[in-house]
XYZ file of C-alpha atoms in Angstrom:
365
model
C -15.735 -7.442 -2.756
C -13.088 -6.872 -5.430
C -14.426 -8.277 -8.696
C -13.170 -5.134 -10.509
C -9.721 -5.362 -8.950
C -8.161 -3.681 -5.951
C -6.622 -0.388 -4.989
C -3.425 -0.196 -2.977
C -3.011 -0.617 0.753
C -0.429 -1.608 3.333
C 0.844 -4.497 5.434
C 1.548 -4.859 9.144
C 3.545 -7.661 10.791
C 2.019 -8.456 14.172
C 2.101 -11.543 16.433
C 3.868 -13.738 13.873
C 1.279 -12.881 11.225
C 1.247 -10.614 8.220
C -1.886 -8.478 7.996
C -2.698 -7.023 4.583
C -5.153 -4.158 4.136
C -6.390 -2.999 0.738
C -9.409 -1.588 -1.096
C -11.782 -3.807 -3.036
C -13.311 -2.200 -6.098
C -16.763 -3.017 -7.494
C -18.353 -1.094 -10.374
C -22.076 -1.658 -10.802
C -23.306 -1.936 -14.377
C -25.504 0.980 -15.348
C -25.615 4.682 -16.125
C -23.487 5.968 -13.234
C -20.794 8.586 -12.864
C -18.823 6.179 -10.597
C -17.921 9.125 -8.384
C -21.114 9.774 -6.446
C -22.824 6.496 -7.279
C -22.237 3.163 -8.976
C -19.019 2.196 -7.155
C -18.433 0.141 -4.004
C -15.004 0.435 -2.366
C -14.739 -1.504 0.889
C -11.641 -1.891 3.049
C -10.501 -5.522 3.104
C -8.154 -7.547 5.315
C -6.345 -10.876 4.847
C -3.831 -12.697 7.029
C -0.809 -14.846 6.258
C 1.647 -16.776 8.417
C 4.298 -17.169 5.714
C 3.704 -14.425 3.141
C 2.804 -17.074 0.547
C -0.482 -18.607 1.667
C -3.338 -16.278 2.587
C -6.605 -16.671 4.424
C -10.054 -15.493 3.430
C -10.796 -11.872 2.630
C -12.616 -10.016 5.378
C -14.615 -6.836 4.890
C -13.519 -4.736 7.878
C -15.077 -1.437 6.717
C -18.023 -1.722 4.348
C -18.565 0.946 1.719
C -21.970 1.463 3.347
C -20.346 2.535 6.639
C -18.226 5.430 5.387
C -19.303 8.958 6.437
C -22.155 10.325 4.334
C -20.261 13.457 3.293
C -17.913 11.364 1.112
C -18.332 10.217 -2.468
C -17.684 6.621 -3.559
C -13.967 7.423 -3.841
C -12.382 6.154 -0.610
C -9.311 3.941 -0.859
C -5.677 3.084 -0.055
C -5.629 2.133 3.678
C -2.361 2.731 5.553
C -2.251 0.948 8.926
C 0.288 1.359 11.735
C 0.647 0.679 15.450
C 1.197 3.451 17.981
C 1.046 3.194 21.798
C -0.588 -0.273 21.737
C -3.347 0.919 19.412
C -3.806 0.574 15.678
C -4.541 3.461 13.364
C -5.628 3.666 9.752
C -5.765 6.542 7.301
C -7.793 6.315 4.088
C -7.716 8.668 1.120
C -11.035 10.218 0.163
C -13.043 12.606 -1.970
C -15.678 14.673 -0.218
C -18.876 15.664 -1.965
C -18.170 19.025 -3.545
C -14.818 17.770 -4.909
C -12.573 18.296 -1.923
C -9.766 15.940 -0.958
C -9.564 14.589 2.588
C -8.213 11.799 4.789
C -10.333 9.577 7.050
C -8.826 8.414 10.381
C -9.830 5.125 12.038
C -8.760 3.370 15.241
C -8.791 -0.287 16.320
C -7.779 -2.486 19.231
C -7.644 -5.763 17.299
C -7.124 -4.946 13.564
C -10.616 -6.205 12.722
C -13.061 -3.804 14.377
C -12.424 -0.233 13.291
C -13.987 2.949 14.677
C -14.205 6.090 12.585
C -12.543 8.944 14.482
C -11.917 11.992 12.365
C -11.629 13.743 8.988
C -8.476 15.661 8.100
C -8.684 18.196 5.294
C -7.811 21.796 4.432
C -10.059 24.852 4.914
C -10.134 25.400 1.154
C -10.063 22.536 -1.337
C -6.542 21.398 -2.237
C -7.410 19.037 -5.074
C -10.560 16.958 -5.399
C -9.095 13.624 -4.180
C -6.303 12.633 -1.776
C -4.849 9.245 -2.690
C -2.344 6.959 -0.931
C -2.215 8.660 2.483
C 0.522 7.944 5.002
C 1.083 9.245 8.527
C 4.390 9.039 10.408
C 6.720 10.874 12.772
C 10.342 11.928 12.305
C 12.204 13.126 15.411
C 8.879 13.641 17.146
C 7.382 15.682 14.291
C 4.239 14.189 12.723
C 3.704 14.354 8.985
C 0.700 13.545 6.823
C 1.695 12.375 3.359
C -0.786 12.098 0.469
C -1.099 12.335 -3.304
C -3.641 15.001 -4.251
C -5.413 14.963 -7.606
C -6.751 18.133 -9.215
C -4.185 20.688 -8.043
C -3.450 23.450 -10.568
C 0.141 24.241 -11.522
C 1.675 27.354 -9.928
C 4.841 28.455 -11.717
C 7.412 25.753 -10.767
C 5.037 24.001 -8.339
C 2.576 21.189 -9.071
C 3.584 20.773 -12.708
C 2.676 17.084 -12.974
C -0.886 15.968 -13.606
C -0.962 14.559 -10.039
C 1.244 15.455 -7.076
C 2.798 13.684 -4.093
C 3.889 15.435 -0.939
C 3.406 16.055 2.754
C 2.188 18.499 5.362
C 3.449 18.867 8.896
C 0.525 17.910 11.141
C 0.358 19.820 14.397
C -2.155 18.959 17.094
C -4.286 15.852 17.565
C -4.568 13.151 14.916
C -8.294 12.875 15.683
C -9.013 16.171 17.371
C -7.915 19.752 16.897
C -5.174 19.897 14.269
C -3.429 22.193 11.823
C -1.913 21.197 8.487
C 1.134 23.230 7.559
C 1.760 24.104 3.876
C 2.024 21.205 1.419
C 5.489 20.377 0.074
C 6.195 18.088 -2.854
C 8.448 15.102 -2.224
C 9.867 15.108 -5.733
C 10.078 17.635 -8.564
C 10.707 15.220 -11.440
C 8.302 13.850 -14.024
C 7.738 10.311 -12.752
C 6.981 10.082 -9.042
C 3.656 9.169 -7.449
C 1.961 7.342 -4.575
C 4.945 6.999 -2.195
C 4.677 4.930 0.971
C 6.953 4.608 3.975
C 7.779 1.965 6.558
C 10.058 1.553 9.568
C 12.948 -0.869 9.138
C 14.569 -2.917 11.890
C 17.005 -0.084 12.601
C 14.177 2.350 13.229
C 14.742 4.263 9.992
C 11.787 5.663 8.055
C 12.153 4.331 4.474
C 10.248 5.744 1.487
C 9.660 4.005 -1.847
C 7.688 5.680 -4.636
C 6.071 4.630 -7.886
C 8.275 5.787 -10.777
C 5.395 6.486 -13.124
C 2.579 8.968 -13.601
C -1.024 7.879 -14.225
C -3.187 9.538 -16.881
C -0.263 11.498 -18.357
C 0.812 12.015 -21.961
C 4.417 10.860 -21.464
C 5.906 8.171 -23.659
C 6.573 4.777 -22.072
C 8.120 2.734 -24.917
C 8.487 -0.347 -22.727
C 4.742 -0.887 -22.988
C 5.256 -2.632 -26.312
C 7.029 -5.366 -24.327
C 4.067 -5.829 -22.002
C 5.243 -3.914 -18.926
C 5.524 -0.346 -17.695
C 6.855 1.758 -14.791
C 9.330 1.077 -11.977
C 9.780 1.661 -8.274
C 12.266 4.194 -6.943
C 15.312 3.242 -4.942
C 14.633 3.160 -1.180
C 15.189 6.507 0.549
C 15.826 7.199 4.243
C 13.810 10.189 5.477
C 15.167 12.872 7.800
C 13.465 16.026 9.053
C 15.146 19.384 9.465
C 13.105 22.357 10.682
C 9.858 20.702 9.606
C 11.103 19.764 6.127
C 11.785 16.243 4.896
C 15.139 15.365 3.331
C 15.616 12.138 1.373
C 18.846 10.126 1.574
C 19.487 7.177 -0.766
C 19.559 4.033 1.352
C 23.215 3.640 2.464
C 23.130 -0.106 1.734
C 22.983 0.766 -1.983
C 26.721 1.413 -1.741
C 27.193 -2.373 -1.686
C 26.227 -2.359 -5.380
C 29.098 -0.081 -6.353
C 31.675 -1.328 -8.829
C 34.734 0.431 -10.221
C 35.274 3.981 -8.968
C 36.511 6.886 -11.111
C 37.568 10.324 -9.763
C 37.654 13.502 -11.863
C 38.467 17.116 -11.033
C 36.526 19.574 -13.177
C 38.118 22.888 -14.132
C 36.020 23.941 -17.115
C 34.460 20.642 -18.171
C 34.887 16.895 -17.888
C 33.356 14.223 -20.085
C 33.078 10.514 -19.477
C 31.576 7.799 -21.671
C 29.254 5.817 -19.440
C 27.263 2.664 -19.326
C 23.577 3.147 -18.696
C 23.862 2.114 -15.063
C 25.960 4.240 -12.733
C 26.009 6.313 -9.576
C 27.682 9.722 -9.726
C 28.562 12.081 -6.866
C 29.387 15.661 -7.816
C 30.757 18.113 -5.250
C 30.360 21.772 -6.162
C 33.213 22.958 -3.961
C 33.437 26.356 -5.667
C 29.688 26.968 -5.304
C 29.439 28.036 -8.946
C 26.629 27.606 -11.445
C 26.965 24.340 -13.335
C 25.414 21.940 -15.825
C 25.462 18.156 -16.025
C 24.636 16.468 -19.318
C 23.681 12.792 -19.354
C 22.296 10.219 -21.773
C 21.940 11.876 -25.173
C 20.081 15.110 -24.368
C 19.352 15.100 -20.641
C 20.467 18.179 -18.684
C 20.694 19.028 -14.992
C 21.325 22.750 -14.512
C 21.830 24.979 -11.499
C 21.582 28.589 -12.624
C 19.949 31.803 -11.415
C 18.885 30.157 -8.176
C 17.012 27.258 -9.807
C 17.873 23.586 -10.147
C 16.305 22.098 -13.265
C 15.981 18.782 -15.082
C 15.300 18.881 -18.825
C 15.157 16.511 -21.793
C 14.975 16.659 -25.559
C 13.687 13.730 -27.599
C 14.857 11.155 -25.069
C 12.364 12.546 -22.567
C 9.352 11.346 -24.586
C 7.326 14.517 -23.828
C 9.104 15.340 -20.559
C 10.455 18.849 -21.267
C 11.409 20.698 -18.053
C 10.970 20.597 -14.275
C 12.666 22.963 -11.825
C 12.762 24.060 -8.190
C 14.297 27.079 -6.394
C 17.618 26.210 -4.746
C 19.609 28.932 -3.016
C 22.917 27.070 -3.226
C 24.154 23.818 -4.711
C 26.724 21.974 -2.644
C 26.423 18.443 -4.008
C 24.553 16.253 -6.440
C 24.056 12.519 -6.221
C 22.780 10.817 -9.357
C 21.478 7.269 -9.760
C 21.107 6.482 -13.453
C 19.674 3.228 -14.767
C 18.690 1.988 -18.212
C 15.704 4.321 -18.488
C 15.581 6.183 -15.184
C 17.369 8.898 -13.270
C 17.045 9.829 -9.590
C 18.754 13.053 -8.568
C 19.445 14.173 -4.978
C 20.719 17.711 -4.374
C 22.231 18.963 -1.109
C 21.844 15.637 0.705
C 18.225 15.259 -0.353
C 16.983 18.822 0.013
C 15.673 18.699 -3.576
C 14.916 15.468 -5.441
C 14.030 14.741 -9.078
C 12.886 11.370 -10.446
C 12.249 10.678 -14.103
C 12.176 8.139 -16.881
C 14.049 8.825 -20.144
C 14.952 6.818 -23.240
C 18.395 7.568 -24.652
C 20.546 5.824 -27.256
C 22.896 3.476 -25.400
C 25.709 3.881 -27.925
C 25.730 7.662 -27.516
C 25.254 7.841 -23.739
C 27.739 9.963 -21.808
C 28.130 12.044 -18.653
C 29.486 15.593 -18.989
C 30.029 18.133 -16.198
C 30.362 21.801 -17.184
C 31.296 24.643 -14.855
C 30.048 28.199 -15.401
C 33.507 29.549 -16.173
């Protein structure tokens, strides 16, 4: 079922067992386009009692059983339990190059019934990858990563996007998808997934990379590439999702340094630090980091920009009416920026000279 590898999926802990769901990928040798023919992508299931030893793979949805209006591109099952029933969403590509999500239902995690297709009236990208469906404070959201969305000014500037729509109505009946919002406005963020922790918090982790892009990833010469983001707690306010760095990350904090900025303040830094900046005066400002990285709030836009250290990552920005605070997590080759308690978020890789790395805060005065 998966002799050409697998696509992503999800896991569900139930009745002292771990249930893993993923997509098996088979490419048939021949003259195929591998979109409409020549590819078999079935949904697979395996069980484990200890997370180390796994049972046999089971084909729970055969590629032959998917709705006829879809191409061969169906993948990335996300499974969850709700009101004593199990639900699954799968990302798909309809014939005619229109992204969509398939909804399934089960009573036992092994027999799945197709229930519904969720899509937009007009095509919003040709493929919706890595779907997720969850509620925050009683508001349901559909998260997905659309491919084939054209850039619009400051929106959708990456080759592929990741975001969410508020889903009103029935998950497998009459529904309405509210406008799509991006989770992250940086260069390296894709295919996020969420889960509920033991405290009932909705936690998001994303892939800090971007497939099929022309960015530089120098670590590839060492045989690896890409990272995962820090965990983020999700909150909803008026139908929008805010992202808060997981509070437990504070346990990693070391020495603390306080500075009051009048005109500017500069601090030599290690590569790894967390910085909190309070813009108490509400003035335009700039933060310089690494060797040529810049975070700027000016003329109603928050932006992240790089020079050579960005390895072909020039500029990303988002409208922001006011800037009250910034929280920055900087690691050896990554930065995660949270503005206004997670109202706007930027995630990116960068490759600066360690010896010249510094953090500088400049006010507009």
